[in-house]
């Protein structure tokens, strides 16, 4: 941390800052300029708070040099992390498309969905047994029965399943049903008690960016999981909220290279929730792969017109297969495999 003293700071002000640094177990380096004096805190600066120093007499501002997230930061882990999902690699050269319906509805629907996901060449399947909905009167998911339908349908094609955990009290149920990848939704990105608990289990976690969360806030949320011991974390950009109303959310493509620079964790994109319309999904998915995404979460329903949830954004099985063909070409162009 660097503490910038104001031009009129006294020696007593400077000594107070130095004493505070030493009390935290760090050393100081004082650099006196013609107008200002800079004090560098040498050591683990995460022990120091900017706000504490900025309230002290004679201090103009305090600036952290080291990032507040240390486990997920690339500076401490130069090589990109590859997450192993039951033998399927996500990250590195390999791009994965995780496809399936927004919500689990019936056993027949899930069998048809699994067949469509497999036929398109996707190796992982998504589906919501528990659904966070804006309206309390909307379909909330089938719950445990949905997990059973999902597992049964995916087992036929030996596909790992990805589904959202909303309540920490259901974590044991997810483990009992052997959910392969736990998804933390955008609304729970800063549910820190939930993050701490999934940090204790040995399961890959997809952490979705909150609707109005900054990159730093997303990475700090991931740090909660990593601090618990679970480093199998996949970050997901799913669109952020802005003033625009022409589409559901704004897909922040810029987040991909920024996250790749800041963290070693793999990054996936959810074009379905970003666009909110099926016709937008292919373009957004292709842009994401071209920009360096490690994977996609794509909604596909056997018959979108009959979907109980988010029908407008679901692809048909045929559309998913067509999308996969174009994505393979883009992946090859950027030196990746799909």
Short mmCIF file of N, CA and C in Angstrom, two decimals, residues 24-200:
data_model
loop_
_atom_site.label_atom_id
_atom_site.label_comp_id
_atom_site.label_asym_id
_atom_site.label_seq_id
_atom_site.Cartn_x
_atom_site.Cartn_y
_atom_site.Cartn_z
N UNK A 24 0.65 -3.02 12.46
CA UNK A 24 0.10 -4.12 11.67
C UNK A 24 1.15 -5.15 11.29
N UNK A 25 2.39 -4.94 11.73
CA UNK A 25 3.45 -5.90 11.46
C UNK A 25 4.18 -5.68 10.15
N UNK A 26 4.00 -4.52 9.55
CA UNK A 26 4.67 -4.20 8.29
C UNK A 26 5.75 -3.15 8.52
N UNK A 27 6.61 -3.00 7.55
CA UNK A 27 7.64 -1.97 7.59
C UNK A 27 7.25 -0.83 6.67
N UNK A 28 7.94 0.31 6.82
CA UNK A 28 7.61 1.47 6.01
C UNK A 28 8.81 1.94 5.18
N UNK A 29 8.51 2.58 4.06
CA UNK A 29 9.53 3.24 3.26
C UNK A 29 9.02 4.63 2.93
N UNK A 30 9.76 5.65 3.40
CA UNK A 30 9.33 7.03 3.25
C UNK A 30 10.09 7.68 2.10
N UNK A 31 9.35 8.26 1.18
CA UNK A 31 9.94 8.98 0.04
C UNK A 31 9.43 10.42 0.07
N UNK A 32 10.36 11.38 0.28
CA UNK A 32 9.98 12.79 0.39
C UNK A 32 10.20 13.48 -0.95
N UNK A 33 9.14 14.06 -1.51
CA UNK A 33 9.24 14.82 -2.75
C UNK A 33 9.20 16.31 -2.47
N UNK A 34 9.20 17.11 -3.52
CA UNK A 34 9.18 18.57 -3.35
C UNK A 34 7.84 19.06 -2.81
N UNK A 35 6.76 18.35 -3.13
CA UNK A 35 5.44 18.78 -2.68
C UNK A 35 4.78 17.79 -1.71
N UNK A 36 5.03 16.49 -1.92
CA UNK A 36 4.34 15.50 -1.11
C UNK A 36 5.31 14.44 -0.60
N UNK A 37 4.89 13.78 0.45
CA UNK A 37 5.64 12.66 1.00
C UNK A 37 4.83 11.39 0.79
N UNK A 38 5.48 10.35 0.28
CA UNK A 38 4.83 9.05 0.07
C UNK A 38 5.37 8.05 1.08
N UNK A 39 4.47 7.27 1.64
CA UNK A 39 4.86 6.23 2.58
C UNK A 39 4.44 4.88 2.00
N UNK A 40 5.40 4.01 1.76
CA UNK A 40 5.10 2.68 1.25
C UNK A 40 5.06 1.67 2.39
N UNK A 41 4.00 0.88 2.45
CA UNK A 41 3.89 -0.18 3.46
C UNK A 41 4.44 -1.47 2.86
N UNK A 42 5.47 -2.02 3.49
CA UNK A 42 6.17 -3.19 2.97
C UNK A 42 5.76 -4.42 3.78
N UNK A 43 5.20 -5.41 3.09
CA UNK A 43 4.71 -6.62 3.74
C UNK A 43 3.35 -6.99 3.18
N UNK A 44 2.59 -7.78 3.95
CA UNK A 44 1.27 -8.19 3.50
C UNK A 44 0.29 -7.04 3.69
N UNK A 45 0.09 -6.27 2.63
CA UNK A 45 -0.73 -5.07 2.73
C UNK A 45 -2.21 -5.36 2.91
N UNK A 46 -2.61 -6.64 2.76
CA UNK A 46 -4.01 -6.98 2.95
C UNK A 46 -4.45 -6.79 4.40
N UNK A 47 -3.45 -6.65 5.29
CA UNK A 47 -3.76 -6.39 6.69
C UNK A 47 -4.18 -4.93 6.91
N UNK A 48 -3.96 -4.09 5.91
CA UNK A 48 -4.22 -2.67 6.04
C UNK A 48 -5.49 -2.27 5.29
N UNK A 49 -6.18 -1.29 5.83
CA UNK A 49 -7.40 -0.79 5.21
C UNK A 49 -7.17 0.63 4.70
N UNK A 50 -7.55 0.86 3.44
CA UNK A 50 -7.42 2.20 2.88
C UNK A 50 -8.21 3.22 3.69
N UNK A 51 -9.44 2.83 4.07
CA UNK A 51 -10.32 3.78 4.75
C UNK A 51 -9.76 4.23 6.09
N UNK A 52 -9.03 3.34 6.78
CA UNK A 52 -8.45 3.71 8.07
C UNK A 52 -7.42 4.82 7.90
N UNK A 53 -6.56 4.68 6.90
CA UNK A 53 -5.52 5.69 6.68
C UNK A 53 -6.12 7.00 6.17
N UNK A 54 -7.12 6.90 5.32
CA UNK A 54 -7.69 8.12 4.72
C UNK A 54 -8.44 8.97 5.73
N UNK A 55 -8.74 8.40 6.90
CA UNK A 55 -9.37 9.17 7.97
C UNK A 55 -8.34 9.85 8.88
N UNK A 56 -7.07 9.52 8.71
CA UNK A 56 -6.03 10.06 9.58
C UNK A 56 -5.63 11.47 9.13
N UNK A 57 -5.23 12.26 10.07
CA UNK A 57 -4.80 13.64 9.79
C UNK A 57 -3.58 13.64 8.87
N UNK A 58 -3.60 14.51 7.88
CA UNK A 58 -2.45 14.68 7.00
C UNK A 58 -2.38 13.69 5.85
N UNK A 59 -3.34 12.78 5.74
CA UNK A 59 -3.34 11.79 4.65
C UNK A 59 -4.27 12.25 3.54
N UNK A 60 -3.75 12.26 2.32
CA UNK A 60 -4.57 12.65 1.17
C UNK A 60 -5.31 11.45 0.62
N UNK A 61 -4.60 10.35 0.43
CA UNK A 61 -5.26 9.11 -0.03
C UNK A 61 -4.34 7.92 0.22
N UNK A 62 -4.94 6.73 0.22
CA UNK A 62 -4.20 5.47 0.36
C UNK A 62 -4.55 4.56 -0.80
N UNK A 63 -3.58 3.86 -1.34
CA UNK A 63 -3.78 3.07 -2.56
C UNK A 63 -3.22 1.66 -2.34
N UNK A 64 -4.07 0.65 -2.52
CA UNK A 64 -3.61 -0.74 -2.48
C UNK A 64 -2.84 -1.05 -3.76
N UNK A 65 -1.73 -1.74 -3.63
CA UNK A 65 -0.95 -2.18 -4.79
C UNK A 65 -1.27 -3.63 -5.12
N UNK A 66 -1.34 -4.48 -4.10
CA UNK A 66 -1.66 -5.89 -4.29
C UNK A 66 -3.17 -6.05 -4.37
N UNK A 67 -3.65 -6.93 -5.23
CA UNK A 67 -5.08 -7.16 -5.39
C UNK A 67 -5.65 -7.83 -4.14
N UNK A 68 -6.89 -7.51 -3.78
CA UNK A 68 -7.48 -8.07 -2.56
C UNK A 68 -7.79 -9.56 -2.66
N UNK A 69 -7.86 -10.09 -3.88
CA UNK A 69 -8.08 -11.52 -4.07
C UNK A 69 -6.74 -12.15 -4.43
N UNK A 70 -6.29 -13.08 -3.62
CA UNK A 70 -4.95 -13.63 -3.84
C UNK A 70 -4.97 -15.06 -4.38
N UNK A 71 -5.96 -15.89 -4.00
CA UNK A 71 -5.98 -17.28 -4.46
C UNK A 71 -6.38 -17.35 -5.92
N UNK A 72 -7.37 -16.55 -6.32
CA UNK A 72 -7.88 -16.62 -7.69
C UNK A 72 -7.11 -15.70 -8.65
N UNK A 73 -6.20 -14.88 -8.14
CA UNK A 73 -5.47 -13.94 -8.99
C UNK A 73 -4.45 -14.66 -9.86
N UNK A 74 -4.32 -14.22 -11.08
CA UNK A 74 -3.35 -14.82 -12.00
C UNK A 74 -1.91 -14.54 -11.56
N UNK A 75 -1.67 -13.44 -10.86
CA UNK A 75 -0.30 -13.09 -10.47
C UNK A 75 0.32 -14.16 -9.57
N UNK A 76 -0.53 -14.93 -8.86
CA UNK A 76 -0.02 -16.00 -8.02
C UNK A 76 -0.17 -17.38 -8.66
N UNK A 77 -0.72 -17.41 -9.88
CA UNK A 77 -0.98 -18.69 -10.56
C UNK A 77 -0.96 -18.40 -12.06
N UNK A 78 0.25 -18.23 -12.63
CA UNK A 78 0.36 -17.78 -14.03
C UNK A 78 -0.34 -18.67 -15.06
N UNK A 79 -0.37 -19.98 -14.82
CA UNK A 79 -1.00 -20.89 -15.77
C UNK A 79 -2.51 -20.94 -15.53
N UNK A 80 -3.26 -21.00 -16.62
CA UNK A 80 -4.71 -21.09 -16.49
C UNK A 80 -5.14 -22.41 -15.88
N UNK A 81 -6.14 -22.37 -15.05
CA UNK A 81 -6.67 -23.58 -14.42
C UNK A 81 -7.58 -24.34 -15.38
N UNK A 82 -7.44 -25.64 -15.40
CA UNK A 82 -8.32 -26.52 -16.16
C UNK A 82 -9.14 -27.32 -15.15
N UNK A 83 -10.45 -27.17 -15.20
CA UNK A 83 -11.32 -27.86 -14.25
C UNK A 83 -11.73 -29.20 -14.85
N UNK A 84 -11.54 -30.25 -14.08
CA UNK A 84 -11.90 -31.61 -14.51
C UNK A 84 -13.29 -31.95 -13.98
N UNK A 85 -14.21 -32.22 -14.91
CA UNK A 85 -15.59 -32.56 -14.55
C UNK A 85 -15.83 -34.01 -14.98
N UNK A 86 -15.58 -34.91 -14.07
CA UNK A 86 -15.72 -36.34 -14.36
C UNK A 86 -15.00 -36.75 -15.64
N UNK A 87 -13.75 -36.28 -15.77
CA UNK A 87 -12.92 -36.63 -16.92
C UNK A 87 -13.05 -35.68 -18.09
N UNK A 88 -13.98 -34.76 -18.04
CA UNK A 88 -14.17 -33.77 -19.11
C UNK A 88 -13.47 -32.48 -18.71
N UNK A 89 -12.57 -32.01 -19.55
CA UNK A 89 -11.76 -30.84 -19.24
C UNK A 89 -12.45 -29.56 -19.70
N UNK A 90 -12.49 -28.55 -18.82
CA UNK A 90 -13.00 -27.24 -19.16
C UNK A 90 -11.90 -26.23 -18.87
N UNK A 91 -11.40 -25.60 -19.92
CA UNK A 91 -10.27 -24.69 -19.79
C UNK A 91 -9.12 -25.17 -20.64
N UNK A 92 -8.06 -24.37 -20.70
CA UNK A 92 -6.94 -24.72 -21.56
C UNK A 92 -7.34 -24.61 -23.02
N UNK A 93 -7.01 -25.62 -23.80
CA UNK A 93 -7.37 -25.61 -25.23
C UNK A 93 -8.81 -26.04 -25.45
N UNK A 94 -9.42 -26.67 -24.42
CA UNK A 94 -10.73 -27.28 -24.60
C UNK A 94 -11.86 -26.32 -24.24
N UNK A 95 -12.82 -26.17 -25.16
CA UNK A 95 -14.03 -25.38 -24.92
C UNK A 95 -15.20 -26.35 -24.76
N UNK A 96 -16.03 -26.13 -23.76
CA UNK A 96 -17.19 -26.99 -23.53
C UNK A 96 -18.48 -26.19 -23.67
N UNK A 97 -19.47 -26.80 -24.30
CA UNK A 97 -20.81 -26.22 -24.38
C UNK A 97 -21.72 -27.04 -23.46
N UNK A 98 -22.29 -26.37 -22.48
CA UNK A 98 -23.19 -27.01 -21.51
C UNK A 98 -24.61 -26.61 -21.89
N UNK A 99 -25.38 -27.56 -22.35
CA UNK A 99 -26.70 -27.24 -22.91
C UNK A 99 -27.80 -28.03 -22.22
N UNK A 100 -29.01 -27.49 -22.32
CA UNK A 100 -30.17 -28.15 -21.73
C UNK A 100 -31.24 -27.14 -21.42
N UNK A 101 -32.37 -27.59 -20.90
CA UNK A 101 -33.50 -26.68 -20.66
C UNK A 101 -33.28 -25.78 -19.46
N UNK A 102 -33.99 -24.68 -19.46
CA UNK A 102 -33.96 -23.77 -18.31
C UNK A 102 -34.40 -24.50 -17.06
N UNK A 103 -35.50 -25.22 -17.15
CA UNK A 103 -36.03 -25.92 -15.98
C UNK A 103 -36.37 -27.36 -16.31
N UNK A 104 -36.23 -28.19 -15.29
CA UNK A 104 -36.65 -29.59 -15.39
C UNK A 104 -38.17 -29.61 -15.22
N UNK A 105 -38.88 -30.21 -16.19
CA UNK A 105 -40.34 -30.20 -16.18
C UNK A 105 -40.93 -31.60 -15.98
N UNK A 106 -40.59 -32.51 -16.88
CA UNK A 106 -41.09 -33.88 -16.79
C UNK A 106 -39.97 -34.84 -17.14
N UNK A 107 -40.17 -36.10 -16.80
CA UNK A 107 -39.15 -37.09 -17.16
C UNK A 107 -39.03 -37.23 -18.67
N UNK A 108 -40.17 -37.20 -19.37
CA UNK A 108 -40.14 -37.33 -20.83
C UNK A 108 -39.41 -36.15 -21.47
N UNK A 109 -39.69 -34.94 -20.97
CA UNK A 109 -39.01 -33.75 -21.50
C UNK A 109 -37.50 -33.85 -21.31
N UNK A 110 -37.05 -34.34 -20.15
CA UNK A 110 -35.63 -34.42 -19.88
C UNK A 110 -34.95 -35.50 -20.73
N UNK A 111 -35.65 -36.59 -21.00
CA UNK A 111 -35.08 -37.62 -21.88
C UNK A 111 -34.89 -37.06 -23.29
N UNK A 112 -35.87 -36.33 -23.78
CA UNK A 112 -35.75 -35.73 -25.11
C UNK A 112 -34.64 -34.67 -25.13
N UNK A 113 -34.55 -33.90 -24.06
CA UNK A 113 -33.51 -32.88 -23.98
C UNK A 113 -32.12 -33.52 -23.96
N UNK A 114 -31.96 -34.56 -23.18
CA UNK A 114 -30.66 -35.25 -23.10
C UNK A 114 -30.26 -35.81 -24.46
N UNK A 115 -31.24 -36.38 -25.18
CA UNK A 115 -30.95 -36.90 -26.51
C UNK A 115 -30.50 -35.79 -27.45
N UNK A 116 -31.15 -34.62 -27.36
CA UNK A 116 -30.78 -33.49 -28.21
C UNK A 116 -29.42 -32.93 -27.88
N UNK A 117 -29.10 -32.83 -26.60
CA UNK A 117 -27.78 -32.33 -26.16
C UNK A 117 -26.68 -33.27 -26.65
N UNK A 118 -26.90 -34.56 -26.47
CA UNK A 118 -25.91 -35.56 -26.90
C UNK A 118 -25.74 -35.55 -28.41
N UNK A 119 -26.83 -35.49 -29.14
CA UNK A 119 -26.76 -35.52 -30.61
C UNK A 119 -26.01 -34.31 -31.16
N UNK A 120 -26.10 -33.17 -30.47
CA UNK A 120 -25.41 -31.96 -30.93
C UNK A 120 -23.91 -32.03 -30.68
N UNK A 121 -23.48 -32.96 -29.84
CA UNK A 121 -22.05 -33.09 -29.55
C UNK A 121 -21.63 -32.44 -28.25
N UNK A 122 -22.58 -32.02 -27.42
CA UNK A 122 -22.25 -31.43 -26.11
C UNK A 122 -21.98 -32.55 -25.11
N UNK A 123 -21.03 -32.32 -24.22
CA UNK A 123 -20.62 -33.35 -23.27
C UNK A 123 -21.20 -33.15 -21.87
N UNK A 124 -21.76 -31.98 -21.61
CA UNK A 124 -22.35 -31.70 -20.31
C UNK A 124 -23.76 -31.15 -20.49
N UNK A 125 -24.62 -31.38 -19.47
CA UNK A 125 -26.01 -30.97 -19.59
C UNK A 125 -26.39 -30.07 -18.42
N UNK A 126 -27.18 -29.06 -18.72
CA UNK A 126 -27.68 -28.15 -17.71
C UNK A 126 -29.19 -28.29 -17.57
N UNK A 127 -29.69 -27.87 -16.41
CA UNK A 127 -31.13 -27.90 -16.17
C UNK A 127 -31.41 -27.44 -14.76
N UNK A 128 -32.52 -26.74 -14.56
CA UNK A 128 -32.83 -26.19 -13.25
C UNK A 128 -33.89 -26.98 -12.52
N UNK A 129 -33.51 -27.60 -11.40
CA UNK A 129 -34.49 -28.28 -10.55
C UNK A 129 -35.10 -27.29 -9.56
N UNK A 130 -34.30 -26.30 -9.16
CA UNK A 130 -34.76 -25.23 -8.28
C UNK A 130 -34.60 -23.93 -9.06
N UNK A 131 -35.66 -23.14 -9.18
CA UNK A 131 -35.64 -21.96 -10.04
C UNK A 131 -35.88 -20.67 -9.26
N UNK A 132 -34.91 -19.74 -9.27
CA UNK A 132 -35.17 -18.42 -8.70
C UNK A 132 -35.97 -17.58 -9.69
N UNK A 133 -37.12 -17.12 -9.32
CA UNK A 133 -37.98 -16.38 -10.24
C UNK A 133 -38.32 -15.01 -9.64
N UNK A 134 -38.45 -14.03 -10.50
CA UNK A 134 -38.80 -12.68 -10.04
C UNK A 134 -40.16 -12.66 -9.37
N UNK A 135 -41.12 -13.38 -9.93
CA UNK A 135 -42.46 -13.44 -9.36
C UNK A 135 -42.60 -14.66 -8.45
N UNK A 136 -43.18 -14.48 -7.26
CA UNK A 136 -43.39 -15.63 -6.37
C UNK A 136 -44.44 -16.59 -6.89
N UNK A 137 -45.19 -16.17 -7.93
CA UNK A 137 -46.25 -17.01 -8.48
C UNK A 137 -45.80 -17.79 -9.71
N UNK A 138 -44.59 -17.53 -10.18
CA UNK A 138 -44.05 -18.24 -11.34
C UNK A 138 -43.56 -19.63 -10.92
N UNK A 139 -43.39 -20.50 -11.90
CA UNK A 139 -42.92 -21.87 -11.65
C UNK A 139 -41.56 -21.84 -10.97
N UNK A 140 -41.45 -22.48 -9.83
CA UNK A 140 -40.24 -22.44 -9.01
C UNK A 140 -39.37 -23.69 -9.16
N UNK A 141 -39.74 -24.60 -10.04
CA UNK A 141 -38.98 -25.82 -10.21
C UNK A 141 -39.59 -26.99 -9.46
N UNK A 142 -39.17 -28.19 -9.82
CA UNK A 142 -39.71 -29.40 -9.21
C UNK A 142 -38.96 -29.82 -7.96
N UNK A 143 -37.86 -29.17 -7.67
CA UNK A 143 -37.10 -29.50 -6.48
C UNK A 143 -36.41 -30.85 -6.59
N UNK A 144 -36.49 -31.63 -5.51
CA UNK A 144 -35.79 -32.91 -5.45
C UNK A 144 -36.25 -33.85 -6.57
N UNK A 145 -37.52 -33.84 -6.87
CA UNK A 145 -38.01 -34.67 -7.98
C UNK A 145 -37.35 -34.27 -9.28
N UNK A 146 -37.10 -32.98 -9.45
CA UNK A 146 -36.40 -32.51 -10.64
C UNK A 146 -34.98 -33.04 -10.72
N UNK A 147 -34.30 -33.10 -9.58
CA UNK A 147 -32.95 -33.68 -9.57
C UNK A 147 -32.99 -35.14 -10.00
N UNK A 148 -34.00 -35.86 -9.56
CA UNK A 148 -34.13 -37.28 -9.93
C UNK A 148 -34.39 -37.43 -11.43
N UNK A 149 -35.30 -36.61 -11.98
CA UNK A 149 -35.57 -36.65 -13.41
C UNK A 149 -34.29 -36.33 -14.21
N UNK A 150 -33.58 -35.32 -13.75
CA UNK A 150 -32.36 -34.86 -14.44
C UNK A 150 -31.31 -35.95 -14.45
N UNK A 151 -31.02 -36.51 -13.28
CA UNK A 151 -29.99 -37.54 -13.18
C UNK A 151 -30.34 -38.75 -14.03
N UNK A 152 -31.60 -39.16 -14.03
CA UNK A 152 -32.03 -40.31 -14.82
C UNK A 152 -31.83 -40.07 -16.31
N UNK A 153 -32.18 -38.87 -16.79
CA UNK A 153 -32.07 -38.57 -18.21
C UNK A 153 -30.61 -38.49 -18.65
N UNK A 154 -29.77 -37.87 -17.86
CA UNK A 154 -28.36 -37.69 -18.23
C UNK A 154 -27.58 -38.99 -18.14
N UNK A 155 -28.02 -39.90 -17.27
CA UNK A 155 -27.30 -41.15 -17.07
C UNK A 155 -27.25 -41.98 -18.35
N UNK A 156 -28.29 -41.88 -19.16
CA UNK A 156 -28.35 -42.67 -20.40
C UNK A 156 -27.18 -42.36 -21.33
N UNK A 157 -26.69 -41.11 -21.29
CA UNK A 157 -25.59 -40.69 -22.17
C UNK A 157 -24.32 -40.39 -21.38
N UNK A 158 -24.32 -40.76 -20.10
CA UNK A 158 -23.17 -40.56 -19.21
C UNK A 158 -22.69 -39.11 -19.23
N UNK A 159 -23.64 -38.18 -19.18
CA UNK A 159 -23.29 -36.76 -19.18
C UNK A 159 -23.31 -36.19 -17.76
N UNK A 160 -22.26 -35.49 -17.36
CA UNK A 160 -22.30 -34.77 -16.08
C UNK A 160 -23.40 -33.72 -16.11
N UNK A 161 -23.99 -33.44 -14.95
CA UNK A 161 -25.09 -32.49 -14.88
C UNK A 161 -24.68 -31.22 -14.11
N UNK A 162 -25.24 -30.10 -14.57
CA UNK A 162 -25.00 -28.79 -13.96
C UNK A 162 -26.35 -28.23 -13.54
N UNK A 163 -26.48 -27.87 -12.27
CA UNK A 163 -27.76 -27.32 -11.80
C UNK A 163 -27.52 -26.35 -10.66
N UNK A 164 -28.47 -25.45 -10.46
CA UNK A 164 -28.29 -24.33 -9.54
C UNK A 164 -28.68 -24.67 -8.11
N UNK A 165 -27.78 -24.30 -7.18
CA UNK A 165 -28.04 -24.41 -5.75
C UNK A 165 -28.43 -23.04 -5.23
N UNK A 166 -29.61 -22.94 -4.62
CA UNK A 166 -30.10 -21.65 -4.12
C UNK A 166 -30.03 -21.54 -2.60
N UNK A 167 -30.10 -22.66 -1.92
CA UNK A 167 -30.23 -22.66 -0.47
C UNK A 167 -29.18 -23.59 0.12
N UNK A 168 -28.41 -23.09 1.07
CA UNK A 168 -27.35 -23.89 1.69
C UNK A 168 -27.92 -25.15 2.34
N UNK A 169 -29.20 -25.11 2.73
CA UNK A 169 -29.80 -26.28 3.36
C UNK A 169 -29.99 -27.44 2.38
N UNK A 170 -29.89 -27.17 1.08
CA UNK A 170 -30.06 -28.22 0.08
C UNK A 170 -28.72 -28.79 -0.38
N UNK A 171 -27.62 -28.32 0.17
CA UNK A 171 -26.31 -28.78 -0.29
C UNK A 171 -26.15 -30.29 -0.11
N UNK A 172 -26.54 -30.81 1.04
CA UNK A 172 -26.42 -32.26 1.27
C UNK A 172 -27.26 -33.05 0.27
N UNK A 173 -28.43 -32.52 -0.08
CA UNK A 173 -29.28 -33.18 -1.08
C UNK A 173 -28.58 -33.21 -2.43
N UNK A 174 -27.91 -32.11 -2.80
CA UNK A 174 -27.16 -32.07 -4.06
C UNK A 174 -26.05 -33.12 -4.05
N UNK A 175 -25.39 -33.28 -2.92
CA UNK A 175 -24.31 -34.26 -2.82
C UNK A 175 -24.86 -35.68 -2.86
N UNK A 176 -26.01 -35.89 -2.23
CA UNK A 176 -26.64 -37.22 -2.26
C UNK A 176 -27.03 -37.62 -3.68
N UNK A 177 -27.47 -36.65 -4.49
CA UNK A 177 -27.85 -36.92 -5.87
C UNK A 177 -26.68 -36.79 -6.84
N UNK A 178 -25.50 -36.62 -6.27
CA UNK A 178 -24.25 -36.58 -7.04
C UNK A 178 -24.29 -35.58 -8.18
N UNK A 179 -24.74 -34.36 -7.88
CA UNK A 179 -24.69 -33.27 -8.86
C UNK A 179 -23.22 -33.03 -9.20
N UNK A 180 -22.89 -33.01 -10.48
CA UNK A 180 -21.48 -32.92 -10.90
C UNK A 180 -20.92 -31.51 -10.80
N UNK A 181 -21.73 -30.51 -11.15
CA UNK A 181 -21.29 -29.11 -11.08
C UNK A 181 -22.38 -28.31 -10.41
N UNK A 182 -22.03 -27.62 -9.33
CA UNK A 182 -22.97 -26.77 -8.61
C UNK A 182 -22.92 -25.37 -9.20
N UNK A 183 -24.05 -24.86 -9.60
CA UNK A 183 -24.12 -23.50 -10.13
C UNK A 183 -24.64 -22.55 -9.06
N UNK A 184 -23.92 -21.44 -8.89
CA UNK A 184 -24.38 -20.37 -8.01
C UNK A 184 -24.88 -19.25 -8.92
N UNK A 185 -26.16 -18.95 -8.83
CA UNK A 185 -26.78 -17.99 -9.74
C UNK A 185 -26.40 -16.55 -9.46
N UNK A 186 -26.76 -15.68 -10.40
CA UNK A 186 -26.41 -14.26 -10.30
C UNK A 186 -26.96 -13.64 -9.03
N UNK A 187 -28.17 -14.02 -8.64
CA UNK A 187 -28.78 -13.42 -7.45
C UNK A 187 -28.11 -13.86 -6.16
N UNK A 188 -27.33 -14.93 -6.21
CA UNK A 188 -26.65 -15.44 -5.02
C UNK A 188 -25.14 -15.23 -5.06
N UNK A 189 -24.67 -14.43 -6.02
CA UNK A 189 -23.22 -14.24 -6.15
C UNK A 189 -22.60 -13.73 -4.86
N UNK A 190 -23.32 -12.91 -4.12
CA UNK A 190 -22.80 -12.37 -2.87
C UNK A 190 -23.53 -12.93 -1.65
N UNK A 191 -24.05 -14.14 -1.79
CA UNK A 191 -24.60 -14.87 -0.64
C UNK A 191 -23.40 -15.56 0.01
N UNK A 192 -22.71 -14.84 0.88
CA UNK A 192 -21.40 -15.29 1.34
C UNK A 192 -21.46 -16.56 2.17
N UNK A 193 -22.54 -16.77 2.92
CA UNK A 193 -22.67 -18.02 3.67
C UNK A 193 -22.77 -19.20 2.72
N UNK A 194 -23.50 -19.04 1.62
CA UNK A 194 -23.61 -20.10 0.62
C UNK A 194 -22.25 -20.35 -0.04
N UNK A 195 -21.53 -19.29 -0.36
CA UNK A 195 -20.21 -19.43 -0.98
C UNK A 195 -19.24 -20.16 -0.06
N UNK A 196 -19.30 -19.85 1.22
CA UNK A 196 -18.41 -20.52 2.18
C UNK A 196 -18.68 -22.02 2.22
N UNK A 197 -19.95 -22.40 2.17
CA UNK A 197 -20.29 -23.82 2.26
C UNK A 197 -19.87 -24.59 1.00
N UNK A 198 -20.09 -24.03 -0.19
CA UNK A 198 -19.65 -24.75 -1.40
C UNK A 198 -18.13 -24.74 -1.49
N UNK A 199 -17.49 -23.83 -0.75
CA UNK A 199 -16.03 -23.85 -0.68
C UNK A 199 -15.48 -25.03 0.08
N UNK A 200 -16.35 -25.70 0.84
CA UNK A 200 -15.90 -26.84 1.66
C UNK A 200 -16.07 -28.18 0.94
#
